[in-house]
CSV table of C-alpha atoms in Angstrom, one decimal:
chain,number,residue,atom,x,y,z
T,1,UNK,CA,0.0,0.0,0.0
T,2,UNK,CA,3.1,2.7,0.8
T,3,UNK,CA,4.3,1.5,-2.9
T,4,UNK,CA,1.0,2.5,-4.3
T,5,UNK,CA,0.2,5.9,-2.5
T,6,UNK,CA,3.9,6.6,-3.1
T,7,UNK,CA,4.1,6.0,-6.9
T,8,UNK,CA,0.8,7.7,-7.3
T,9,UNK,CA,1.8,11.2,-5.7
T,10,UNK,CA,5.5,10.9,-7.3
T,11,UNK,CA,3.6,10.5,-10.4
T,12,UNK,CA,1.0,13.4,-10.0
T,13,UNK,CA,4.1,15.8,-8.6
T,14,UNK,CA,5.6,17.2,-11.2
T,15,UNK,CA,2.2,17.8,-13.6
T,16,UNK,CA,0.3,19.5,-10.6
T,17,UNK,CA,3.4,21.4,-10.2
T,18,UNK,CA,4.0,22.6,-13.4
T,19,UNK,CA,0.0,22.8,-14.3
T,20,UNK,CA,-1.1,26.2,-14.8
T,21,UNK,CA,-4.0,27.6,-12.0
T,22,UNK,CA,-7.4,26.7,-13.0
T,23,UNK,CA,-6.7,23.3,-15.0
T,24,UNK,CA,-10.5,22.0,-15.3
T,25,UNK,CA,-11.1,19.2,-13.4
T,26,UNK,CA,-14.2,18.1,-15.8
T,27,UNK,CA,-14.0,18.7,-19.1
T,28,UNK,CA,-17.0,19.5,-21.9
T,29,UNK,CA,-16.8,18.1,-25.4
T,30,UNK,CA,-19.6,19.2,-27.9
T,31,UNK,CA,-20.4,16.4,-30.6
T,32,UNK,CA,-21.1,16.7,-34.2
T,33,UNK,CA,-24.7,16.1,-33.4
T,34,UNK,CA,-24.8,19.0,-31.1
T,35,UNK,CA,-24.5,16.5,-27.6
T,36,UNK,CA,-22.2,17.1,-24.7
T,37,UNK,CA,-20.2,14.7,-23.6
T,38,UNK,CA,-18.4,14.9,-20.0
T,39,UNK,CA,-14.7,14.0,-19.5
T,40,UNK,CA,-13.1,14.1,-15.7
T,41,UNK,CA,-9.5,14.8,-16.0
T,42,UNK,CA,-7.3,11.2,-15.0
T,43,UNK,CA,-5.0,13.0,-12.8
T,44,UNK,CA,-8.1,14.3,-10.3
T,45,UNK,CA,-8.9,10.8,-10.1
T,46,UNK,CA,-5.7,9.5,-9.5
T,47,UNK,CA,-5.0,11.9,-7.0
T,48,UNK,CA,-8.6,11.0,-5.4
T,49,UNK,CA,-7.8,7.4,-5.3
T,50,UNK,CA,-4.3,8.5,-3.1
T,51,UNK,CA,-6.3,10.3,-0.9
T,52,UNK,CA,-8.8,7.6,-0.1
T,53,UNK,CA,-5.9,5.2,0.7
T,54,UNK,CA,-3.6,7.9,3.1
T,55,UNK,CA,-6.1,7.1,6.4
T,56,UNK,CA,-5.7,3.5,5.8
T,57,UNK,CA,-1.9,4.4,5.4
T,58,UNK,CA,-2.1,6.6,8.3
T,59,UNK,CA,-3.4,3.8,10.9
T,60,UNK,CA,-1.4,0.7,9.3
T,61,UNK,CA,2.6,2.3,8.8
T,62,UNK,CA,2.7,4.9,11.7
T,63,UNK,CA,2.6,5.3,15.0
T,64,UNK,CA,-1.0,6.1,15.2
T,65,UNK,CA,-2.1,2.8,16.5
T,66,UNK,CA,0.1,2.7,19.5
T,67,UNK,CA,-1.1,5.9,20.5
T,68,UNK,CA,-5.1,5.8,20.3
T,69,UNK,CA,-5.3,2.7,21.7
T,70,UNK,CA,-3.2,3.9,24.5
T,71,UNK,CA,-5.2,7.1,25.2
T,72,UNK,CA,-8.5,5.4,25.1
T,73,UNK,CA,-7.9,3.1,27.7
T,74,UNK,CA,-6.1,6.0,29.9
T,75,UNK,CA,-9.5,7.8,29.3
T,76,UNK,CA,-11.7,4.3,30.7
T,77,UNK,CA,-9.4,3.7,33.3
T,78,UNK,CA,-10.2,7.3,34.7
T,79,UNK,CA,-13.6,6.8,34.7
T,80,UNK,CA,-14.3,9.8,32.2
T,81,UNK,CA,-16.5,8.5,29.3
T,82,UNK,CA,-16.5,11.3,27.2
T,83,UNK,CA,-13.8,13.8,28.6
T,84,UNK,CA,-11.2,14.4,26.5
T,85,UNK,CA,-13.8,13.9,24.0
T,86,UNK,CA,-12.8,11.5,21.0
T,87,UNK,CA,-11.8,14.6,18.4
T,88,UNK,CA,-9.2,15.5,21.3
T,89,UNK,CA,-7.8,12.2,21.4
T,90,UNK,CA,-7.5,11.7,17.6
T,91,UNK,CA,-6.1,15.2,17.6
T,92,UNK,CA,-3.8,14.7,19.8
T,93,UNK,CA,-2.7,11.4,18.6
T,94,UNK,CA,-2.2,12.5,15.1
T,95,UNK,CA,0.1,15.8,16.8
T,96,UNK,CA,1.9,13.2,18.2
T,97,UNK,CA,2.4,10.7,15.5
T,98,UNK,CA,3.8,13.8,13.2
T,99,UNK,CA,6.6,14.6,15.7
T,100,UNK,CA,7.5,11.0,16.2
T,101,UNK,CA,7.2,10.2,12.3
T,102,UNK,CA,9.1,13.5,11.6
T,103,UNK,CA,12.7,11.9,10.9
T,104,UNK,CA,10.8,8.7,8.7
T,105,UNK,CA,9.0,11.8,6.8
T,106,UNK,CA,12.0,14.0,6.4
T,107,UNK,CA,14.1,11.2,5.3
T,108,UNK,CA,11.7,9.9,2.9
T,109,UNK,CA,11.6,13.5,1.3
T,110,UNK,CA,15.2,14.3,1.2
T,111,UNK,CA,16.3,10.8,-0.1
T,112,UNK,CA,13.2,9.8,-2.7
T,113,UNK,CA,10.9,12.8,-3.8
T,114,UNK,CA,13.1,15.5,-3.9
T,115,UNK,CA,15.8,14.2,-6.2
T,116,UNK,CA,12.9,13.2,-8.4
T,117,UNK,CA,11.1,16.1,-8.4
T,118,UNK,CA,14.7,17.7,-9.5
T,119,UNK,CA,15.1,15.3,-12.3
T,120,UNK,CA,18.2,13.0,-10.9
T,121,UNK,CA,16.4,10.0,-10.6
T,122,UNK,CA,13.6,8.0,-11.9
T,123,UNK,CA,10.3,6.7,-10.6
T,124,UNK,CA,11.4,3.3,-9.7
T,125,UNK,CA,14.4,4.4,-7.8
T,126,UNK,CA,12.4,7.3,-5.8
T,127,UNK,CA,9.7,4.8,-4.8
T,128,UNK,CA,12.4,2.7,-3.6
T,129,UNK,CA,14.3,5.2,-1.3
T,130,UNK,CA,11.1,7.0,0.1
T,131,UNK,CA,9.2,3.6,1.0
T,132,UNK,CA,12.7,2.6,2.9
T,133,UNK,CA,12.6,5.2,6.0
T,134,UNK,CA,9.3,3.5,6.4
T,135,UNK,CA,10.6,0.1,6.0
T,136,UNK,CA,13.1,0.7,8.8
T,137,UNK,CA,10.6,2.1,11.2
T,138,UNK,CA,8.0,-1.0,10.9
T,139,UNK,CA,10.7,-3.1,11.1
T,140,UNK,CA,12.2,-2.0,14.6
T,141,UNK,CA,8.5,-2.1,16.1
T,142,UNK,CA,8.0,-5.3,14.8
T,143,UNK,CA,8.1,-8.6,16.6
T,144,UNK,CA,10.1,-11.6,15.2
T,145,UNK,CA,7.9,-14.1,16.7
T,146,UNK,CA,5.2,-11.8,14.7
T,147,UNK,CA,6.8,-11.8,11.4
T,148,UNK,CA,7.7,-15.7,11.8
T,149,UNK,CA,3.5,-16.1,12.5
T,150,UNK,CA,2.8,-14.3,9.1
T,151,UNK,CA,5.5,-15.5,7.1
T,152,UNK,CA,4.9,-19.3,7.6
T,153,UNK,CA,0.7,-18.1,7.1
T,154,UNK,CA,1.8,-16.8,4.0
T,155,UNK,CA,4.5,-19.4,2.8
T,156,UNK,CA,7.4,-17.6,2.5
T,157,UNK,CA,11.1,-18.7,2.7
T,158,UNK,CA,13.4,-18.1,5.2
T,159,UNK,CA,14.4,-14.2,5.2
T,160,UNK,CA,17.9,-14.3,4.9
T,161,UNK,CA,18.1,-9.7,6.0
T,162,UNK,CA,15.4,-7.8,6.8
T,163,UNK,CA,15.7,-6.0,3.3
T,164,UNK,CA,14.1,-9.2,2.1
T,165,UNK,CA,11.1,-8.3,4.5
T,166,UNK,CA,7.9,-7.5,1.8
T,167,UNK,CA,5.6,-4.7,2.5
T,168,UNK,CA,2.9,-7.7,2.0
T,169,UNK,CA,4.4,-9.2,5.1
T,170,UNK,CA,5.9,-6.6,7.0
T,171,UNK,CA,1.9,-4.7,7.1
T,172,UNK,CA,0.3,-7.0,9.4
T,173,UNK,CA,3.3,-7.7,11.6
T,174,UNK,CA,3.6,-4.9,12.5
T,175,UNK,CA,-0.4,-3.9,13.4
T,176,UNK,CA,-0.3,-7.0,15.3
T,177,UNK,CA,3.4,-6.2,17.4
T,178,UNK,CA,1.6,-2.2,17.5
T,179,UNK,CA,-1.7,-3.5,18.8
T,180,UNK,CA,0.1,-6.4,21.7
T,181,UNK,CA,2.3,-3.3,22.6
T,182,UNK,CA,-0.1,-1.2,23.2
T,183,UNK,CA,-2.3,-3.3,25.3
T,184,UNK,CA,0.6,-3.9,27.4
T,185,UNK,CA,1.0,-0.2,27.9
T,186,UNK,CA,-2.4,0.1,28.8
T,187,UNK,CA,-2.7,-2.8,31.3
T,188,UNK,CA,0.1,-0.8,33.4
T,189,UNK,CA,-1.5,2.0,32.8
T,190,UNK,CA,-5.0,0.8,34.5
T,191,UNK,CA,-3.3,-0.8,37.7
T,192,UNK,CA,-2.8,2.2,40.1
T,193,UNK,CA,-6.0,3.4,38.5
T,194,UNK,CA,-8.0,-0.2,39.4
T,195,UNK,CA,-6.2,-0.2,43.1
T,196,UNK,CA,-7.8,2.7,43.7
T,197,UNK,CA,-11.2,1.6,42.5
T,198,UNK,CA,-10.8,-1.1,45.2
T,199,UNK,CA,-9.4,1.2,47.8
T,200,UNK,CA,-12.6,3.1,47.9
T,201,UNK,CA,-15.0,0.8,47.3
T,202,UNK,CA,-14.0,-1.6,50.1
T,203,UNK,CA,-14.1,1.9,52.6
T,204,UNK,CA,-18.0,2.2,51.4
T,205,UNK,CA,-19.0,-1.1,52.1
T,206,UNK,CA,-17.2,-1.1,55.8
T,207,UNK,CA,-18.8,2.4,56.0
T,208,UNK,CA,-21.9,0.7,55.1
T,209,UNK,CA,-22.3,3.0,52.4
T,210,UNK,CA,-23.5,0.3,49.5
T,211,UNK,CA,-25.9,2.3,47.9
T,212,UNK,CA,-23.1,4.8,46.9
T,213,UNK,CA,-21.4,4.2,43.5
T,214,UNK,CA,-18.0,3.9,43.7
T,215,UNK,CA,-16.8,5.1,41.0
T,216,UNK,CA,-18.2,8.3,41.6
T,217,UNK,CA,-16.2,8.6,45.2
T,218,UNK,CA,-13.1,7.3,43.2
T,219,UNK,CA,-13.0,9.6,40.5
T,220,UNK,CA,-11.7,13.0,42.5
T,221,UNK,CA,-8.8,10.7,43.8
T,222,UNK,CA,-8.2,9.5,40.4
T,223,UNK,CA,-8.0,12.7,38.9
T,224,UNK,CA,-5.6,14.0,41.6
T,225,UNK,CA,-3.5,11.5,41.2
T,226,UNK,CA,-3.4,11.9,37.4
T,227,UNK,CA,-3.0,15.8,38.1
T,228,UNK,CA,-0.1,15.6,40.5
T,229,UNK,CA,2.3,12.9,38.8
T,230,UNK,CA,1.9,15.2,35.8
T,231,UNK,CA,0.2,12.3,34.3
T,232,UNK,CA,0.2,13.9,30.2
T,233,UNK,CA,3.7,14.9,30.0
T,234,UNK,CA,4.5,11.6,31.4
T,235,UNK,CA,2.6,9.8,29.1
T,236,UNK,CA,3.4,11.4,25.9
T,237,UNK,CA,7.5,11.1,26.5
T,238,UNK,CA,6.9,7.7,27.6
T,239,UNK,CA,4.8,6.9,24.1
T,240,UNK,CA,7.4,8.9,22.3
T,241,UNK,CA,10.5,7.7,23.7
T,242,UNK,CA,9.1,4.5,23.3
T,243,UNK,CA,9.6,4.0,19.5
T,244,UNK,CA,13.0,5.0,19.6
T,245,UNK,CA,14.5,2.9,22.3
């Protein structure tokens, strides 16, 4: 999929660059008979195509995954159902996955589309050298025992280097490796949150207090907690710093 999105903006580049303002998207051609025929211009659908596939791209080669999973199950194991609502998660989460995927992005630029957008090499080889940065990246998040699962699934040989890894294999390794890892996160994550959920609910019923919800005792002490260990900082330099261990 990176091949694909990659070869189709490398090859829209250069005529949207050069493309003089106010190229008609949809075209009108007048037959003989006096009858209209409508023509929508190949590149706008090409380009529409990329952009349909860049979410999909987004979630599966990042570090996207990793982080949303790991702020929604912060935001349960507070107890706040709706607060940071989900467009402040997803907002933050893609913030974050732009600073962590800055080098992979820079690198990808600098070695594959700007030599081709100034003529030095061709398609092939650009495609190539951007899709590697990526390459890299999935490939120290990914599990071996993961890539041995998909790789027997799928029949391959042995890899001899990871260079041998194909995007066809190296895709679903690593969702799988980003999803186990961020489940472990979370689980240490909801601990100290769930011990004091116990805490206070086991004070209520020696208080006799069994009609009271727990949760809604347990929630000032959570968010105190949260509050005074500067819980977000911590969080976001342990998710960062945790892709480039």
């Amino acid at each position: 999929m990176i091949r694909l999105i990659l070869l189709l903006i490398l090859a829209l580049l250069p005529t949207l660059v050069s493309a003089e303002p106010g190229v008609p998207a949809l075209t009108v051609t007048t037959a003989e008979d006096g009858g209209e025929s409508y023509t929508v211009t190949l590149q706008i659908l090409a380009l529409m195509t990329a952009l349909t596939l860049l979410p999909a791209a987004l979630i599966m080669m990042t570090s996207f995954t990793r982080i949303i999973i790991v702020l929604s199950i912060l935001r349960q194991a507070m107890g706040v159902q709706s607060t940071p609502s989900n467009q402040v998660l997803i907002g933050l989460s893609l913030f974050l996955t732009f600073f962590i995927m800055h080098p992979v992005f820079d690198t990808a630029y600098q070695d594959g589309v700007k030599p081709y957008l100034d003529g030095e090499i061709e398609v092939t080889a650009a495609l190539e050298k951007a899709s590697d940065p990526f390459k890299h990246f999935m490939l120290a998040q990914t599990r071996e025992s993961d890539l041995q699962l998909f790789s027997t699934i799928a029949g391959h040989a042995e890899l001899e280097t990871s260079q041998d890894v194909p995007f066809s294999l190296l895709l679903p390794s690593f969702v799988t490796s980003e999803l186990k890892t961020a489940f472990q996160i979370g689980f240490l994550i909801f601990i100290p949150f769930l011990i004091i959920d116990l805490v206070v609910a086991s004070v209520l019923m020696a208080m006799g207090m069994m009609m009271l919800s727990p949760m809604l005792i347990s929630l000032p002490f959570k968010l105190m907690l949260f509050v005074l260990i500067d819980g977000w900082a911590l969080l976001m330099g342990t998710l960062a710093s945790s892709f480039y261990v």
